[in-house]
PDB file of C-alpha atoms in Angstrom:
ATOM      1  CA  MET A   1     -12.173  22.944  31.787  1.00  0.00           C
ATOM      2  CA  LYS A   2     -12.221  24.748  28.419  1.00  0.00           C
ATOM      3  CA  ASN A   3     -13.993  21.786  26.825  1.00  0.00           C
ATOM      4  CA  LYS A   4     -16.716  21.849  29.508  1.00  0.00           C
ATOM      5  CA  LYS A   5     -17.275  25.594  29.042  1.00  0.00           C
ATOM      6  CA  LEU A   6     -17.369  25.175  25.283  1.00  0.00           C
ATOM      7  CA  LYS A   7     -19.993  22.416  25.517  1.00  0.00           C
ATOM      8  CA  GLN A   8     -22.079  24.568  27.868  1.00  0.00           C
ATOM      9  CA  ALA A   9     -21.796  27.578  25.540  1.00  0.00           C
ATOM     10  CA  ILE A  10     -22.904  25.444  22.597  1.00  0.00           C
ATOM     11  CA  ARG A  11     -25.875  24.084  24.573  1.00  0.00           C
ATOM     12  CA  GLU A  12     -26.919  27.601  25.610  1.00  0.00           C
ATOM     13  CA  SER A  13     -26.585  28.999  22.085  1.00  0.00           C
ATOM     14  CA  ARG A  14     -28.970  26.465  20.560  1.00  0.00           C
ATOM     15  CA  PRO A  15     -32.381  27.883  19.794  1.00  0.00           C
ATOM     16  CA  LYS A  16     -35.102  26.634  22.106  1.00  0.00           C
ATOM     17  CA  THR A  17     -37.411  24.108  20.567  1.00  0.00           C
ATOM     18  CA  TYR A  18     -41.108  24.454  21.284  1.00  0.00           C
ATOM     19  CA  THR A  19     -43.872  21.903  21.377  1.00  0.00           C
ATOM     20  CA  GLU A  20     -46.860  22.412  19.112  1.00  0.00           C
ATOM     21  CA  SER A  21     -48.919  23.531  22.117  1.00  0.00           C
ATOM     22  CA  GLU A  22     -46.273  26.091  23.119  1.00  0.00           C
ATOM     23  CA  VAL A  23     -46.232  27.511  19.581  1.00  0.00           C
ATOM     24  CA  ILE A  24     -50.035  27.792  19.511  1.00  0.00           C
ATOM     25  CA  ASN A  25     -50.031  29.503  22.922  1.00  0.00           C
ATOM     26  CA  LYS A  26     -47.358  31.956  21.792  1.00  0.00           C
ATOM     27  CA  ILE A  27     -49.414  32.798  18.705  1.00  0.00           C
ATOM     28  CA  LEU A  28     -52.583  33.270  20.757  1.00  0.00           C
ATOM     29  CA  ASN A  29     -50.743  35.345  23.349  1.00  0.00           C
ATOM     30  CA  SER A  30     -49.504  37.682  20.616  1.00  0.00           C
ATOM     31  CA  ARG A  31     -52.980  39.220  20.206  1.00  0.00           C
ATOM     32  CA  GLU A  32     -52.240  42.427  22.116  1.00  0.00           C
ATOM     33  CA  THR A  33     -48.830  42.818  20.448  1.00  0.00           C
ATOM     34  CA  LEU A  34     -50.448  42.427  17.033  1.00  0.00           C
ATOM     35  CA  SER A  35     -53.257  44.808  18.014  1.00  0.00           C
ATOM     36  CA  ASP A  36     -50.678  47.413  19.028  1.00  0.00           C
ATOM     37  CA  LEU A  37     -48.856  46.909  15.733  1.00  0.00           C
ATOM     38  CA  GLU A  38     -52.138  47.251  13.829  1.00  0.00           C
ATOM     39  CA  HIS A  39     -52.829  50.548  15.587  1.00  0.00           C
ATOM     40  CA  GLN A  40     -49.325  51.819  14.778  1.00  0.00           C
ATOM     41  CA  GLN A  41     -49.765  50.834  11.136  1.00  0.00           C
ATOM     42  CA  TRP A  42     -53.178  52.496  10.923  1.00  0.00           C
ATOM     43  CA  ALA A  43     -51.953  55.646  12.682  1.00  0.00           C
ATOM     44  CA  HIS A  44     -48.911  55.894  10.418  1.00  0.00           C
ATOM     45  CA  TRP A  45     -50.953  55.443   7.235  1.00  0.00           C
ATOM     46  CA  THR A  46     -53.729  57.815   8.335  1.00  0.00           C
ATOM     47  CA  ASP A  47     -51.249  60.479   9.406  1.00  0.00           C
ATOM     48  CA  TYR A  48     -49.402  60.113   6.092  1.00  0.00           C
ATOM     49  CA  LEU A  49     -52.648  60.320   4.144  1.00  0.00           C
ATOM     50  CA  PHE A  50     -53.873  63.407   5.995  1.00  0.00           C
ATOM     51  CA  LYS A  51     -50.540  65.182   5.531  1.00  0.00           C
ATOM     52  CA  ARG A  52     -50.219  64.113   1.893  1.00  0.00           C
ATOM     53  CA  LEU A  53     -53.679  65.417   1.088  1.00  0.00           C
ATOM     54  CA  SER A  54     -53.267  68.441   3.364  1.00  0.00           C
ATOM     55  CA  LEU A  55     -56.430  67.412   5.147  1.00  0.00           C
ATOM     56  CA  SER A  56     -57.773  69.157   8.191  1.00  0.00           C
ATOM     57  CA  PRO A  57     -61.310  69.832   9.371  1.00  0.00           C
ATOM     58  CA  ASN A  58     -60.797  73.517   8.594  1.00  0.00           C
ATOM     59  CA  VAL A  59     -59.946  72.851   4.947  1.00  0.00           C
ATOM     60  CA  LEU A  60     -62.726  70.389   4.282  1.00  0.00           C
ATOM     61  CA  LYS A  61     -66.314  71.396   3.838  1.00  0.00           C
ATOM     62  CA  VAL A  62     -67.922  68.617   5.782  1.00  0.00           C
ATOM     63  CA  ASP A  63     -70.899  68.020   7.985  1.00  0.00           C
ATOM     64  CA  ALA A  64     -70.622  68.075  11.779  1.00  0.00           C
ATOM     65  CA  GLN A  65     -70.404  64.262  12.093  1.00  0.00           C
ATOM     66  CA  THR A  66     -67.544  64.022   9.600  1.00  0.00           C
ATOM     67  CA  LYS A  67     -65.720  66.797  11.435  1.00  0.00           C
ATOM     68  CA  LYS A  68     -66.142  64.864  14.719  1.00  0.00           C
ATOM     69  CA  ASP A  69     -64.881  61.693  13.033  1.00  0.00           C
ATOM     70  CA  PHE A  70     -61.869  63.538  11.648  1.00  0.00           C
ATOM     71  CA  GLU A  71     -61.029  65.008  15.049  1.00  0.00           C
ATOM     72  CA  ARG A  72     -61.363  61.550  16.633  1.00  0.00           C
ATOM     73  CA  TRP A  73     -59.024  60.056  14.043  1.00  0.00           C
ATOM     74  CA  VAL A  74     -56.434  62.778  14.635  1.00  0.00           C
ATOM     75  CA  SER A  75     -56.668  62.072  18.363  1.00  0.00           C
ATOM     76  CA  GLN A  76     -56.250  58.337  17.742  1.00  0.00           C
ATOM     77  CA  ILE A  77     -53.196  58.941  15.567  1.00  0.00           C
ATOM     78  CA  ILE A  78     -51.304  60.466  18.478  1.00  0.00           C
ATOM     79  CA  THR A  79     -52.632  58.055  21.121  1.00  0.00           C
ATOM     80  CA  PRO A  80     -50.533  54.954  21.841  1.00  0.00           C
ATOM     81  CA  TYR A  81     -52.435  51.677  21.702  1.00  0.00           C
ATOM     82  CA  LYS A  82     -52.150  51.140  25.459  1.00  0.00           C
ATOM     83  CA  ASP A  83     -54.014  54.414  26.037  1.00  0.00           C
ATOM     84  CA  LEU A  84     -56.906  53.752  23.642  1.00  0.00           C
ATOM     85  CA  SER A  85     -60.410  53.072  24.915  1.00  0.00           C
ATOM     86  CA  LYS A  86     -61.618  49.476  25.066  1.00  0.00           C
ATOM     87  CA  LYS A  87     -63.819  50.107  22.007  1.00  0.00           C
ATOM     88  CA  GLU A  88     -60.860  51.486  20.035  1.00  0.00           C
ATOM     89  CA  LYS A  89     -58.638  48.580  21.115  1.00  0.00           C
ATOM     90  CA  ASP A  90     -61.349  46.132  20.089  1.00  0.00           C
ATOM     91  CA  ALA A  91     -61.299  47.589  16.566  1.00  0.00           C
ATOM     92  CA  ASP A  92     -57.558  46.841  16.351  1.00  0.00           C
ATOM     93  CA  ARG A  93     -58.071  43.401  17.921  1.00  0.00           C
ATOM     94  CA  VAL A  94     -60.399  42.470  15.050  1.00  0.00           C
ATOM     95  CA  TRP A  95     -57.455  42.852  12.673  1.00  0.00           C
ATOM     96  CA  ALA A  96     -55.036  41.085  15.027  1.00  0.00           C
ATOM     97  CA  ASP A  97     -57.500  38.184  15.187  1.00  0.00           C
ATOM     98  CA  LYS A  98     -57.501  38.007  11.388  1.00  0.00           C
ATOM     99  CA  VAL A  99     -53.705  37.691  11.412  1.00  0.00           C
ATOM    100  CA  ILE A 100     -53.792  35.038  14.143  1.00  0.00           C
ATOM    101  CA  SER A 101     -56.503  33.169  12.274  1.00  0.00           C
ATOM    102  CA  ARG A 102     -54.448  33.181   9.088  1.00  0.00           C
ATOM    103  CA  ILE A 103     -51.353  31.912  10.916  1.00  0.00           C
ATOM    104  CA  LEU A 104     -53.353  29.161  12.600  1.00  0.00           C
ATOM    105  CA  GLN A 105     -54.877  28.158   9.245  1.00  0.00           C
ATOM    106  CA  GLU A 106     -51.347  27.556   7.963  1.00  0.00           C
ATOM    107  CA  PHE A 107     -50.541  25.383  10.990  1.00  0.00           C
ATOM    108  CA  MET A 108     -53.742  23.362  10.584  1.00  0.00           C
ATOM    109  CA  THR A 109     -52.103  21.494   7.698  1.00  0.00           C
ATOM    110  CA  SER A 110     -49.759  19.794  10.209  1.00  0.00           C
ATOM    111  CA  SER A 111     -51.411  17.004  12.190  1.00  0.00           C
ATOM    112  CA  GLY A 112     -49.389  17.782  15.348  1.00  0.00           C
ATOM    113  CA  PHE A 113     -50.428  21.395  15.225  1.00  0.00           C
ATOM    114  CA  ARG A 114     -54.024  20.514  14.359  1.00  0.00           C
ATOM    115  CA  SER A 115     -54.194  18.402  17.514  1.00  0.00           C
ATOM    116  CA  ALA A 116     -52.600  21.172  19.617  1.00  0.00           C
ATOM    117  CA  ILE A 117     -55.012  23.763  18.196  1.00  0.00           C
ATOM    118  CA  GLU A 118     -57.992  21.531  18.911  1.00  0.00           C
ATOM    119  CA  LYS A 119     -56.743  20.899  22.475  1.00  0.00           C
ATOM    120  CA  SER A 120     -56.176  24.611  23.077  1.00  0.00           C
ATOM    121  CA  GLY A 121     -59.913  25.230  23.337  1.00  0.00           C
ATOM    122  CA  LEU A 122     -60.285  27.488  20.315  1.00  0.00           C
ATOM    123  CA  LYS A 123     -63.912  26.574  19.859  1.00  0.00           C
ATOM    124  CA  GLY A 124     -64.821  30.265  19.735  1.00  0.00           C
ATOM    125  CA  PHE A 125     -62.257  31.040  17.066  1.00  0.00           C
ATOM    126  CA  ASN A 126     -63.361  31.408  13.477  1.00  0.00           C
ATOM    127  CA  PHE A 127     -60.444  30.345  11.309  1.00  0.00           C
ATOM    128  CA  SER A 128     -61.623  32.510   8.445  1.00  0.00           C
ATOM    129  CA  GLY A 129     -61.228  35.747  10.331  1.00  0.00           C
ATOM    130  CA  GLY A 130     -60.737  35.768  14.086  1.00  0.00           C
ATOM    131  CA  LYS A 131     -62.928  35.506  17.147  1.00  0.00           C
ATOM    132  CA  LYS A 132     -66.626  34.820  16.666  1.00  0.00           C
TER     133      LYS A 132
END
């Protein structure tokens, strides 16, 4: 009985192996996760920069458009990715696509992955920087 449980525990503890197609699909399905991460990174850096430079629209002598841009950026800093507008999400998706493209470029050196990528229907994907 103990031996059977031990064998089952060993089987269950092994990491799952994925086919090339499964790996490619996981990478492609990570777009929104990467976009969210990109937004968090941008918001963190922008917030840090504004605080470090003691920036606010009241301190800066700027034109009306720059003031609007600044206010929009401050709003975006405190807005979670899921609550951004489609246009704002698309800006983050551009950067997520660049990451995905770079990862896929690395996989293209393996013939199994090259075949899986080609079969995945990525005809609209530009491997130098994301979606066309």
